[in-house]
């Protein structure tokens, strides 16, 4: 352990801790703009400058390692002036359009300008006038607001391994741009939205479609059916003063009704359906010698990635649609039929933690299996929070309501989909039953849980089978296992796994690109615990035990992988 003094406060930290982290531990906040705990220190903004007592040397707290006996000064008059000047320089090229900015009130630069009392602009203003890039239909780039901190480029390249964003030029004329200066949609971008959640200002954000929802929902001829994703319930509360991971499902249902939803369903029901189909597909592939390992296909960022970078592995993807798309298709067929509603009048909306879900509903592989757009609109968690505020709804004091039946009820397996390893765990719970005819005595499968970036192992299915699994989160971490599968194929062999779960975002959907801002590993772990608590609170823990799932098979689909199920619940992906 290392002992040091920061601004007069003694603190003990582990070897390898930076001065910045040590200061936070001591309860002292050193300002930063380019730093993000998910990323390697970049050292571009210069705001974290500090001094050592008795030395004239300036250090950068974000990258300086804490050392025994250090005496660090983090705040004094001189450092205040240095930081203030840095902020004024940033502001000399940044439009001060806070009132109309998507990040108003949530902007890190704005907060620092408040703290450092930036009032006037002593430097000559050179505000760039650059066009916005809305080409993806989900991620919006506003390069004129870019402060060149580098977080987006780093997250895209090192966390996601995508290289859709880069810096061009030097010094003053540096620009953050899509690779090769193409429109973002023509770059390798997978629309995961991680650049948006890591941007400290309003330079990258989600296309805001909250207004579209309110407009459509107010039309009297529309029957508005909304589904909410697993990860939304453990995060939306953060926008309204709840702690990360607090489960607010009942309040979300109520809020949606007040916003104009006629029916509120749950993507967790769709997740239970995905397990029924995807689990049966896995058992079939294993027993009939199909293409293995089977790869999950529910994460649309991952689908964008595999179709662009590993098209040779498309045959490994499960043909089961994502829970969201299944839920949408079921809403406009089974449910509409049951209710005697013309599906042409159903407006199907999904609240998702994810920006790529806005693209998924437009992928031509599966938009219209019901004969209509299965899902008409996707709003991210942040967009939902915005319209809740806009309509004057006091979220914290809302009463809780129940989900609408019969396509809302969910099992614990459905709710853990939002966590890395959750789809795998849900699938194992049901595959165990399919193979042995009995249920696991303990549905908590700890071996697939955790934070490891590529976790793998083998599960013994009561001596009757062995399931070799892999779980990957954070797109860049998929490369190793994808190359392993590809290389094995090239040798005419197959990689030693039956089933692999892949999620583009670090931590899974709970940390998706559409979630409340400020996500770091601490928040990831709180949202994760929230999901496991929700699982434990469910009367049924396995998808096949969900009474509404059993009912839809007996009334409508007959069995997993039936012809009707194939038509509505499966797809095949194209390059
Ligand atoms: Fe996910 Fe999903 S779990 S992708 O991570 O599979 O976005 O939460 O809705 O569809 O269920 C996101 C979250 C979903 C889907 C589900 C899956
Ligand atoms: Fe990169 Fe994801 Fe942003 Fe696209 S959405 S630019 S892949 S971080």
Coordinates of C-alpha atoms and ligand atoms in Angstrom, one line a residue:
X1 CA 0.0 0.0 0.0
X2 CA 1.0 3.6 -0.7
X3 CA 0.5 6.5 1.8
X4 CA 0.3 10.0 0.5
X5 CA -1.1 13.4 1.4
X6 CA -3.5 15.1 -0.9
X7 CA -4.4 18.7 -0.1
X8 CA -3.6 18.0 3.5
X9 CA -5.7 14.8 3.6
X10 CA -3.8 11.5 4.3
X11 CA -4.9 8.6 2.1
X12 CA -3.7 5.1 1.6
X13 CA -4.1 3.5 -1.8
X14 CA -3.1 0.4 -3.7
X15 CA 0.0 0.3 -5.9
X16 CA -0.9 1.4 -9.5
X17 CA -3.4 4.0 -8.3
X18 CA -3.2 7.4 -10.0
X19 CA -3.1 10.7 -8.1
X20 CA -6.5 11.5 -9.6
X21 CA -8.0 8.3 -8.2
X22 CA -6.3 8.8 -4.9
X23 CA -7.7 12.3 -4.6
X24 CA -11.2 10.9 -5.3
X25 CA -10.7 8.4 -2.5
X26 CA -9.7 11.3 -0.2
X27 CA -12.9 13.1 -1.1
X28 CA -11.2 15.7 -3.3
X29 CA -12.4 16.3 -6.8
X30 CA -9.8 17.3 -9.4
X31 CA -11.5 18.7 -12.5
X32 CA -11.2 16.7 -15.7
X33 CA -12.6 16.7 -19.2
X34 CA -10.7 14.1 -21.2
X35 CA -10.5 11.6 -18.4
X36 CA -13.1 8.7 -18.1
X37 CA -12.7 5.8 -15.8
X38 CA -13.4 3.4 -18.6
X39 CA -10.5 4.6 -20.7
X40 CA -6.8 4.9 -20.4
X41 CA -5.7 8.4 -19.4
X42 CA -5.4 10.5 -22.5
X43 CA -3.9 13.7 -21.0
X44 CA -5.3 16.0 -23.6
X45 CA -7.3 18.6 -21.6
X46 CA -4.8 19.6 -19.0
X47 CA -7.4 20.4 -16.4
X48 CA -6.1 17.9 -13.9
X49 CA -2.8 19.7 -13.3
X50 CA -1.6 19.5 -9.7
X51 CA 1.6 20.4 -7.9
X52 CA 3.9 18.6 -5.5
X53 CA 4.8 20.5 -2.3
X54 CA 8.2 22.0 -2.6
X55 CA 8.5 21.4 -6.3
X56 CA 7.8 23.7 -9.2
X57 CA 6.9 20.8 -11.4
X58 CA 3.3 20.5 -12.6
X59 CA 1.9 16.9 -12.8
X60 CA -1.1 15.6 -14.5
X61 CA -3.2 13.8 -11.9
X62 CA -4.9 11.5 -14.4
X63 CA -1.7 9.8 -15.4
X64 CA 0.7 10.4 -12.5
X65 CA 1.1 7.3 -10.4
X66 CA 0.6 7.9 -6.6
X67 CA 3.9 7.3 -4.8
X68 CA 4.9 6.9 -1.2
X69 CA 5.2 10.1 0.8
X70 CA 3.8 12.4 -2.0
X71 CA 2.4 15.7 -0.8
X72 CA 0.1 16.9 -3.6
X73 CA -1.6 20.3 -3.9
X74 CA -4.7 20.0 -6.0
X75 CA -6.3 23.4 -5.4
X76 CA -4.6 26.8 -4.9
X77 CA -4.8 30.2 -6.5
X78 CA -2.3 29.4 -9.2
X79 CA -3.9 26.1 -10.2
X80 CA -7.3 27.9 -10.2
X81 CA -6.0 30.4 -12.7
X82 CA -4.4 27.8 -14.9
X83 CA -7.6 25.8 -15.1
X84 CA -9.7 28.9 -15.7
X85 CA -7.5 29.9 -18.6
X86 CA -7.8 26.4 -20.1
X87 CA -11.6 26.6 -19.8
X88 CA -11.6 30.0 -21.4
X89 CA -9.6 28.7 -24.2
X90 CA -11.9 25.8 -24.7
X91 CA -14.9 28.2 -24.7
X92 CA -13.2 30.4 -27.3
X93 CA -13.9 27.7 -29.9
X94 CA -17.1 26.2 -28.3
X95 CA -20.5 27.7 -29.1
X96 CA -22.1 28.9 -25.9
X97 CA -25.5 27.7 -27.0
X98 CA -26.3 25.9 -23.7
X99 CA -30.0 26.7 -23.6
X100 CA -30.7 24.9 -26.8
X101 CA -28.1 22.1 -26.3
X102 CA -29.2 18.5 -25.8
X103 CA -26.7 18.3 -22.9
X104 CA -28.0 21.5 -21.1
X105 CA -27.8 20.7 -17.4
X106 CA -25.9 17.5 -18.0
X107 CA -22.8 18.9 -19.7
X108 CA -19.4 18.4 -18.0
X109 CA -18.0 21.6 -19.6
X110 CA -21.0 23.6 -18.4
X111 CA -20.6 22.4 -14.9
X112 CA -16.9 23.3 -14.9
X113 CA -17.6 26.8 -16.3
X114 CA -20.0 27.2 -13.4
X115 CA -17.4 26.1 -10.9
X116 CA -14.7 28.2 -12.3
X117 CA -16.9 31.3 -12.7
X118 CA -16.3 31.7 -16.4
X119 CA -18.2 35.0 -17.3
X120 CA -16.3 36.7 -20.1
X121 CA -14.3 35.6 -23.0
X122 CA -10.8 37.1 -23.0
X123 CA -9.7 35.2 -26.0
X124 CA -10.7 35.9 -29.6
X125 CA -13.7 33.6 -30.5
X126 CA -13.3 31.2 -33.4
X127 CA -16.5 29.1 -33.3
X128 CA -16.4 26.5 -36.0
X129 CA -19.5 26.2 -38.2
X130 CA -19.7 22.6 -39.2
X131 CA -22.7 20.6 -40.4
X132 CA -24.3 18.0 -38.1
X133 CA -24.1 14.4 -39.3
X134 CA -27.5 12.6 -38.9
X135 CA -26.7 9.9 -41.4
X136 CA -27.1 6.9 -39.1
X137 CA -30.7 7.8 -38.0
X138 CA -29.6 7.2 -34.4
X139 CA -26.2 8.7 -33.5
X140 CA -25.9 12.5 -34.2
X141 CA -22.5 14.1 -34.6
X142 CA -22.3 17.8 -34.0
X143 CA -18.6 18.5 -34.7
X144 CA -18.9 22.2 -34.0
X145 CA -19.4 21.3 -30.3
X146 CA -16.4 19.0 -30.1
X147 CA -13.8 19.9 -27.5
X148 CA -11.3 17.4 -28.8
X149 CA -11.1 15.5 -25.5
X150 CA -10.6 12.3 -27.4
X151 CA -13.0 10.1 -25.4
X152 CA -15.2 9.2 -28.3
X153 CA -12.3 8.1 -30.5
X154 CA -10.8 6.1 -27.6
X155 CA -14.1 4.4 -26.7
X156 CA -14.8 3.5 -30.3
X157 CA -11.3 2.2 -31.0
X158 CA -10.2 0.6 -27.7
X159 CA -13.5 -0.5 -26.0
X160 CA -15.4 -1.3 -29.1
X161 CA -12.6 -2.1 -31.5
X162 CA -14.6 -0.5 -34.3
X163 CA -12.5 2.5 -35.6
X164 CA -15.5 4.4 -36.9
X165 CA -14.2 7.7 -35.4
X166 CA -10.8 9.3 -35.7
X167 CA -9.0 12.6 -35.3
X168 CA -7.7 14.5 -38.3
X169 CA -5.5 17.6 -38.5
X170 CA -3.4 19.0 -35.7
X171 CA -3.6 21.7 -33.1
X172 CA -6.3 24.2 -33.5
X173 CA -7.7 22.6 -36.6
X174 CA -8.0 19.1 -35.1
X175 CA -11.4 17.5 -36.0
X176 CA -13.2 14.5 -34.7
X177 CA -14.7 12.8 -37.7
X178 CA -15.9 9.5 -39.0
X179 CA -13.2 7.4 -40.5
X180 CA -12.0 8.6 -43.9
X181 CA -14.3 11.7 -43.3
X182 CA -17.3 9.7 -44.7
X183 CA -20.8 10.2 -43.3
X184 CA -20.9 8.2 -40.1
X185 CA -23.4 5.8 -41.7
X186 CA -20.8 4.8 -44.4
X187 CA -18.1 4.2 -41.8
X188 CA -17.8 0.9 -39.9
X189 CA -20.0 2.4 -37.1
X190 CA -22.1 -0.2 -35.3
X191 CA -24.4 2.4 -33.7
X192 CA -23.7 1.2 -30.2
X193 CA -23.8 4.7 -28.8
X194 CA -20.8 4.4 -26.5
X195 CA -19.3 7.5 -28.1
X196 CA -22.5 9.4 -27.1
X197 CA -22.5 8.2 -23.5
X198 CA -18.8 9.0 -23.2
X199 CA -18.9 12.5 -24.8
X200 CA -18.7 15.1 -22.0
X201 CA -20.5 17.8 -24.1
X202 CA -23.2 17.9 -26.7
X203 CA -21.0 16.8 -29.7
X204 CA -22.4 13.3 -29.9
X205 CA -25.9 12.3 -28.9
X206 CA -28.9 10.2 -29.7
X207 CA -31.5 11.3 -32.3
X208 CA -34.4 12.5 -30.2
X209 CA -37.7 11.0 -31.2
X210 CA -39.6 11.7 -28.0
X211 CA -41.7 14.2 -29.8
X212 CA -42.6 11.7 -32.5
X213 CA -43.9 9.4 -29.8
X214 CA -46.1 12.0 -28.1
X215 CA -47.5 13.1 -31.5
X216 CA -48.4 9.6 -32.6
X217 CA -49.7 8.6 -29.2
X218 CA -52.1 11.5 -29.3
X219 CA -53.9 10.2 -32.4
X220 CA -57.2 8.7 -31.4
X221 CA -57.2 6.0 -34.0
X222 CA -53.9 4.5 -32.8
X223 CA -53.7 1.8 -30.3
X224 CA -50.4 2.5 -28.6
X225 CA -48.6 -0.6 -27.2
X226 CA -45.3 0.0 -25.5
X227 CA -42.7 -2.6 -24.3
X228 CA -39.8 -1.8 -21.9
X229 CA -36.5 -3.6 -22.1
X230 CA -34.9 -5.4 -19.2
X231 CA -32.1 -2.8 -18.5
X232 CA -34.4 0.2 -18.5
X233 CA -36.0 -0.7 -15.1
X234 CA -32.7 -0.6 -13.2
X235 CA -31.5 2.7 -14.7
X236 CA -34.3 5.1 -15.6
X237 CA -34.7 6.0 -11.9
X238 CA -31.2 7.6 -11.9
X239 CA -32.8 10.4 -13.9
X240 CA -35.2 11.1 -11.1
X241 CA -33.1 10.8 -8.0
X242 CA -33.2 7.0 -7.5
X243 CA -30.0 5.2 -6.9
X244 CA -28.4 3.2 -9.8
X245 CA -29.9 -0.3 -9.7
X246 CA -33.1 0.6 -8.0
X247 CA -36.0 -1.2 -9.7
X248 CA -38.7 1.2 -10.8
X249 CA -40.7 -1.1 -13.2
X250 CA -44.1 -0.4 -11.8
X251 CA -43.6 3.4 -12.0
X252 CA -42.3 3.1 -15.6
X253 CA -45.5 1.3 -16.5
X254 CA -47.6 4.1 -14.9
X255 CA -45.5 6.8 -16.6
X256 CA -46.0 5.2 -20.0
X257 CA -49.8 5.1 -19.5
X258 CA -49.8 8.8 -18.6
X259 CA -47.7 9.5 -21.7
X260 CA -50.4 8.0 -23.9
X261 CA -49.7 4.2 -24.0
X262 CA -52.9 2.2 -24.1
X263 CA -51.2 -1.0 -23.2
X264 CA -47.8 -1.6 -21.6
X265 CA -46.0 -4.8 -22.2
X266 CA -42.6 -6.0 -21.2
X267 CA -39.6 -7.0 -23.4
X268 CA -38.8 -9.5 -20.6
X269 CA -41.7 -11.6 -21.9
X270 CA -40.1 -11.4 -25.4
X271 CA -36.8 -12.4 -23.7
X272 CA -38.5 -15.5 -22.3
X273 CA -39.8 -16.3 -25.8
X274 CA -36.3 -15.8 -27.2
X275 CA -35.0 -18.3 -24.8
X276 CA -37.6 -20.9 -25.8
X277 CA -36.7 -20.5 -29.4
X278 CA -33.0 -20.0 -29.1
X279 CA -32.6 -22.7 -26.5
X280 CA -34.5 -25.2 -28.7
X281 CA -32.4 -24.1 -31.7
X282 CA -29.3 -24.9 -29.7
X283 CA -30.5 -28.3 -28.6
X284 CA -31.4 -29.0 -32.2
X285 CA -28.0 -27.9 -33.6
X286 CA -26.2 -30.0 -31.1
X287 CA -28.2 -33.1 -31.6
X288 CA -28.5 -32.8 -35.4
X289 CA -25.0 -31.5 -36.1
X290 CA -25.8 -28.0 -37.1
X291 CA -23.4 -25.1 -37.3
X292 CA -21.7 -24.6 -33.9
X293 CA -20.9 -22.7 -31.8
X294 CA -24.2 -20.9 -31.9
X295 CA -23.8 -17.2 -31.3
X296 CA -26.4 -15.0 -29.7
X297 CA -28.1 -12.5 -32.1
X298 CA -30.1 -10.3 -29.8
X299 CA -27.6 -7.4 -29.5
X300 CA -28.0 -5.1 -32.6
X301 CA -24.6 -3.5 -32.2
X302 CA -23.1 -7.0 -32.4
X303 CA -25.2 -7.8 -35.4
X304 CA -23.9 -4.7 -37.1
X305 CA -20.4 -5.8 -36.2
X306 CA -20.6 -9.4 -37.3
X307 CA -22.2 -8.6 -40.6
X308 CA -19.5 -6.0 -41.3
X309 CA -16.4 -7.6 -39.9
X310 CA -17.1 -11.4 -39.7
X311 CA -19.7 -12.1 -42.5
X312 CA -18.3 -15.7 -42.6
X313 CA -19.7 -16.2 -39.1
X314 CA -23.3 -15.2 -40.0
X315 CA -24.2 -18.9 -40.2
X316 CA -23.2 -19.3 -36.6
X317 CA -25.8 -16.7 -35.4
X318 CA -28.9 -17.9 -33.8
X319 CA -31.8 -17.4 -36.1
X320 CA -34.0 -16.4 -33.1
X321 CA -34.9 -12.7 -33.3
X322 CA -34.1 -10.4 -30.4
X323 CA -36.7 -10.1 -27.6
X324 CA -37.7 -6.7 -28.8
X325 CA -38.5 -7.9 -32.4
X326 CA -40.3 -11.0 -31.1
X327 CA -42.4 -8.9 -28.8
X328 CA -43.2 -6.5 -31.6
X329 CA -44.2 -9.4 -34.0
X330 CA -46.3 -11.0 -31.3
X331 CA -48.0 -7.7 -30.4
X332 CA -49.3 -7.2 -34.0
X333 CA -50.4 -10.9 -34.5
X334 CA -51.3 -13.0 -31.5
X335 CA -52.2 -10.1 -29.2
X336 CA -54.0 -7.9 -31.8
X337 CA -56.0 -11.0 -33.0
X338 CA -56.9 -11.9 -29.4
X339 CA -58.1 -8.3 -28.7
X340 CA -59.9 -8.0 -32.0
X341 CA -57.8 -5.0 -32.9
X342 CA -56.7 -4.3 -36.5
X343 CA -52.9 -4.5 -36.4
X344 CA -52.8 -1.7 -38.9
X345 CA -53.9 0.6 -36.1
X346 CA -51.4 -0.7 -33.5
X347 CA -48.5 1.6 -32.9
X348 CA -45.7 -0.5 -31.4
X349 CA -43.1 1.3 -29.4
X350 CA -40.0 -0.1 -27.6
X351 CA -38.2 1.7 -24.7
X352 CA -34.6 0.5 -25.0
X353 CA -31.2 1.2 -23.3
X354 CA -29.7 1.1 -26.7
X355 CA -29.1 3.4 -29.7
X356 CA -28.6 0.5 -32.1
X357 CA -32.1 -0.7 -31.5
X358 CA -33.3 2.3 -33.6
X359 CA -31.5 0.7 -36.5
X360 CA -32.5 -2.9 -35.7
X361 CA -36.2 -2.1 -36.5
X362 CA -35.1 -0.9 -39.9
X363 CA -32.9 -3.9 -40.8
X364 CA -34.7 -5.5 -43.7
X365 CA -34.2 -9.0 -42.3
X366 CA -37.1 -8.6 -39.9
X367 CA -39.1 -5.5 -39.9
X368 CA -42.4 -6.7 -41.2
X369 CA -43.1 -10.3 -40.2
X370 CA -46.5 -9.4 -39.0
X371 CA -47.3 -7.7 -42.3
X372 CA -46.7 -4.3 -40.7
X373 CA -43.7 -2.7 -39.1
X374 CA -43.3 -5.1 -36.1
X375 CA -41.8 -2.2 -34.0
X376 CA -42.7 1.3 -35.2
X377 CA -40.5 3.4 -32.9
X378 CA -37.6 3.0 -30.4
X379 CA -36.9 5.5 -27.7
X380 CA -33.9 5.2 -25.5
X381 CA -34.0 5.5 -21.7
X382 CA -32.7 9.0 -21.9
X383 CA -35.4 10.0 -24.4
X384 CA -38.1 8.5 -22.1
X385 CA -36.8 10.5 -19.2
X386 CA -37.0 13.7 -21.2
X387 CA -40.7 13.3 -22.2
X388 CA -41.6 12.2 -18.6
X389 CA -40.2 15.6 -17.5
X390 CA -41.7 17.5 -20.4
X391 CA -45.2 16.2 -19.5
X392 CA -44.8 17.3 -15.9
X393 CA -44.9 13.8 -14.5
X394 CA -43.3 13.6 -11.0
X395 CA -41.8 10.2 -11.5
X396 CA -40.6 9.6 -8.0
X397 CA -44.1 9.9 -6.6
X398 CA -45.9 7.8 -9.2
X399 CA -47.9 4.9 -8.0
X400 CA -46.9 1.5 -9.4
X401 CA -49.1 -0.4 -11.9
X402 CA -49.1 -3.9 -13.2
X403 CA -48.1 -4.8 -16.7
X404 CA -50.8 -5.7 -19.2
X405 CA -51.5 -9.4 -19.9
X406 CA -51.1 -11.7 -21.6
X407 CA -47.8 -10.7 -23.1
X408 CA -46.2 -8.8 -20.2
X409 CA -45.6 -11.4 -17.5
X410 CA -42.0 -12.4 -17.2
X411 CA -39.7 -14.8 -15.4
X412 CA -36.4 -14.0 -13.7
X413 CA -34.6 -15.4 -16.7
X414 CA -36.1 -12.7 -18.9
X415 CA -35.0 -9.9 -16.7
X416 CA -31.3 -10.8 -16.5
X417 CA -31.0 -10.5 -20.3
X418 CA -29.8 -6.9 -19.7
X419 CA -26.6 -8.1 -17.9
X420 CA -23.5 -9.7 -19.5
X421 CA -23.9 -13.4 -19.1
X422 CA -27.7 -13.1 -18.6
X423 CA -28.8 -14.6 -21.9
X424 CA -26.4 -17.5 -21.3
X425 CA -27.7 -18.1 -17.8
X426 CA -31.3 -17.9 -18.9
X427 CA -30.6 -20.3 -21.8
X428 CA -28.9 -22.8 -19.5
X429 CA -31.9 -22.8 -17.1
X430 CA -34.2 -23.8 -19.9
X431 CA -31.8 -26.1 -21.8
X432 CA -31.2 -28.0 -18.6
X433 CA -34.9 -28.7 -18.4
X434 CA -35.1 -29.6 -22.1
X435 CA -32.3 -32.1 -21.8
X436 CA -33.0 -33.7 -18.4
X437 CA -36.8 -33.1 -18.0
X438 CA -36.2 -31.6 -14.6
X439 CA -35.5 -28.1 -13.3
X440 CA -32.2 -27.0 -11.8
X441 CA -32.5 -27.1 -8.0
X442 CA -30.6 -23.8 -7.9
X443 CA -31.2 -21.5 -10.9
X444 CA -28.3 -19.2 -10.0
X445 CA -25.5 -20.2 -12.3
X446 CA -22.6 -18.3 -10.8
X447 CA -20.0 -19.7 -13.2
X448 CA -21.3 -17.5 -16.1
X449 CA -21.6 -14.4 -14.0
X450 CA -18.9 -11.8 -13.4
X451 CA -17.1 -9.0 -15.1
X452 CA -14.4 -10.9 -17.0
X453 CA -14.3 -9.6 -20.6
X454 CA -14.2 -13.1 -22.1
X455 CA -15.5 -15.7 -19.7
X456 CA -15.7 -19.3 -20.7
X457 CA -16.1 -22.7 -19.2
X458 CA -18.2 -25.9 -19.3
X459 CA -21.5 -26.7 -17.6
X460 CA -22.3 -30.3 -16.9
X461 CA -25.9 -31.0 -17.6
X462 CA -26.7 -33.7 -15.1
X463 CA -24.2 -36.1 -16.7
X464 CA -26.2 -36.1 -19.9
X465 CA -24.4 -33.4 -21.8
X466 CA -21.7 -30.8 -21.5
X467 CA -22.3 -27.2 -22.6
X468 CA -19.1 -25.3 -23.3
X469 CA -20.0 -21.7 -23.1
X470 CA -18.4 -18.3 -23.8
X471 CA -19.5 -14.8 -22.7
X472 CA -18.1 -11.7 -24.2
X473 CA -19.0 -8.0 -23.5
X474 CA -17.3 -4.9 -24.9
X475 CA -17.1 -5.3 -28.7
X476 CA -13.3 -5.2 -28.9
X477 CA -13.2 -8.3 -26.6
X478 CA -15.0 -10.4 -29.2
X479 CA -12.1 -10.5 -31.6
X480 CA -10.2 -13.2 -29.8
X481 CA -13.0 -15.8 -29.8
X482 CA -14.3 -14.8 -33.2
X483 CA -10.8 -15.3 -34.7
X484 CA -10.6 -18.6 -32.9
X485 CA -13.9 -19.7 -34.5
X486 CA -12.8 -18.4 -37.9
X487 CA -9.4 -20.1 -37.8
X488 CA -10.9 -23.4 -36.7
X489 CA -13.3 -23.2 -39.6
X490 CA -10.4 -22.6 -42.0
X491 CA -8.8 -25.9 -40.7
X492 CA -12.1 -27.7 -41.2
X493 CA -12.6 -28.0 -37.4
X494 CA -14.8 -26.2 -35.0
X495 CA -14.0 -24.0 -32.0
X496 CA -14.6 -25.8 -28.7
X497 CA -17.8 -24.1 -27.6
X498 CA -21.5 -24.8 -28.1
X499 CA -22.9 -21.4 -27.3
X500 CA -21.4 -17.9 -27.0
X501 CA -23.1 -14.8 -25.8
X502 CA -21.9 -11.5 -27.3
X503 CA -22.9 -8.1 -26.2
X504 CA -21.4 -4.9 -27.7
X505 CA -21.5 -2.8 -24.6
X506 CA -19.2 -3.3 -21.5
X507 CA -21.4 -4.8 -18.8
X508 CA -24.2 -5.6 -21.3
X509 CA -27.4 -3.6 -22.0
X510 CA -27.4 -2.2 -18.5
X511 CA -24.6 0.1 -19.7
X512 CA -26.0 0.5 -23.2
X513 CA -25.5 3.6 -25.3
X514 CA -29.0 4.9 -24.5
X515 CA -28.8 4.7 -20.8
X516 CA -28.5 7.6 -18.3
X517 CA -25.2 9.4 -18.5
X518 CA -22.3 9.0 -16.1
X519 CA -22.0 5.2 -16.5
X520 CA -18.9 3.7 -15.0
X521 CA -18.0 0.3 -13.5
X522 CA -19.5 1.2 -10.1
X523 CA -22.8 2.1 -11.8
X524 CA -22.6 -1.0 -14.0
X525 CA -22.3 -3.1 -10.9
X526 CA -25.2 -1.5 -9.2
X527 CA -27.5 -1.9 -12.2
X528 CA -26.3 -5.5 -12.5
X529 CA -27.2 -6.2 -8.8
X530 CA -30.6 -4.6 -9.5
X531 CA -31.2 -7.0 -12.3
X532 CA -30.3 -10.1 -10.2
X533 CA -32.6 -8.8 -7.4
X534 CA -35.4 -8.5 -9.9
X535 CA -34.7 -12.1 -11.0
X536 CA -34.8 -13.3 -7.4
X537 CA -38.0 -11.5 -6.8
X538 CA -39.8 -13.3 -9.7
X539 CA -42.2 -16.1 -8.8
X540 CA -40.8 -18.1 -11.8
X541 CA -37.1 -18.1 -12.5
X542 CA -37.0 -19.9 -15.8
X543 CA -38.5 -18.9 -19.2
X544 CA -40.3 -22.3 -19.7
X545 CA -42.1 -21.8 -16.4
X546 CA -43.7 -18.5 -17.4
X547 CA -47.4 -19.2 -17.5
X548 CA -47.9 -16.7 -20.3
X549 CA -45.2 -18.3 -22.4
X550 CA -46.9 -21.7 -21.9
X551 CA -50.2 -20.2 -22.9
X552 CA -48.9 -18.6 -26.1
X553 CA -47.4 -21.9 -27.2
X554 CA -50.7 -23.8 -26.5
X555 CA -52.9 -21.2 -28.1
X556 CA -50.8 -19.9 -31.0
X557 CA -47.3 -21.2 -31.7
X558 CA -47.9 -24.9 -30.8
X559 CA -44.2 -25.5 -30.1
X560 CA -40.8 -23.8 -30.3
X561 CA -39.4 -23.9 -33.9
X562 CA -42.9 -24.6 -35.3
X563 CA -43.7 -23.2 -38.8
X564 CA -45.5 -20.2 -37.3
X565 CA -42.6 -19.6 -34.9
X566 CA -40.2 -19.7 -37.8
X567 CA -42.2 -17.1 -39.6
X568 CA -42.7 -14.6 -36.8
X569 CA -39.8 -15.3 -34.4
X570 CA -36.8 -16.2 -36.6
X571 CA -34.8 -14.5 -39.3
X572 CA -31.6 -14.9 -41.2
X573 CA -29.0 -12.1 -41.3
X574 CA -27.4 -10.7 -44.4
X575 CA -24.1 -9.0 -45.0
Ligands
LIG1 FE1 -31.0 -5.6 -24.3 FE2 -32.4 -7.4 -25.2 S1 -31.3 -7.6 -23.3 S2 -30.6 -6.5 -26.4 O1 -29.3 -6.2 -24.1 O2 -31.5 -10.0 -25.9 O3 -31.1 -3.1 -25.8 O4 -32.1 -4.4 -21.8 O5 -33.9 -5.2 -24.7 O6 -34.2 -7.2 -27.6 O7 -34.6 -8.6 -23.7 C1 -31.0 -4.0 -25.1 C2 -31.6 -4.8 -22.7 C3 -32.9 -5.7 -24.7 C4 -33.5 -7.3 -26.7 C5 -33.9 -8.1 -24.3 C6 -31.9 -9.0 -25.7
LIG2 FE1 -18.1 4.0 -32.6 FE2 -20.3 3.0 -31.4 FE3 -20.0 5.6 -31.7 FE4 -20.4 4.1 -33.9 S1 -21.8 4.4 -32.1 S2 -19.0 5.8 -33.7 S3 -19.3 2.2 -33.3 S4 -18.7 4.3 -30.4

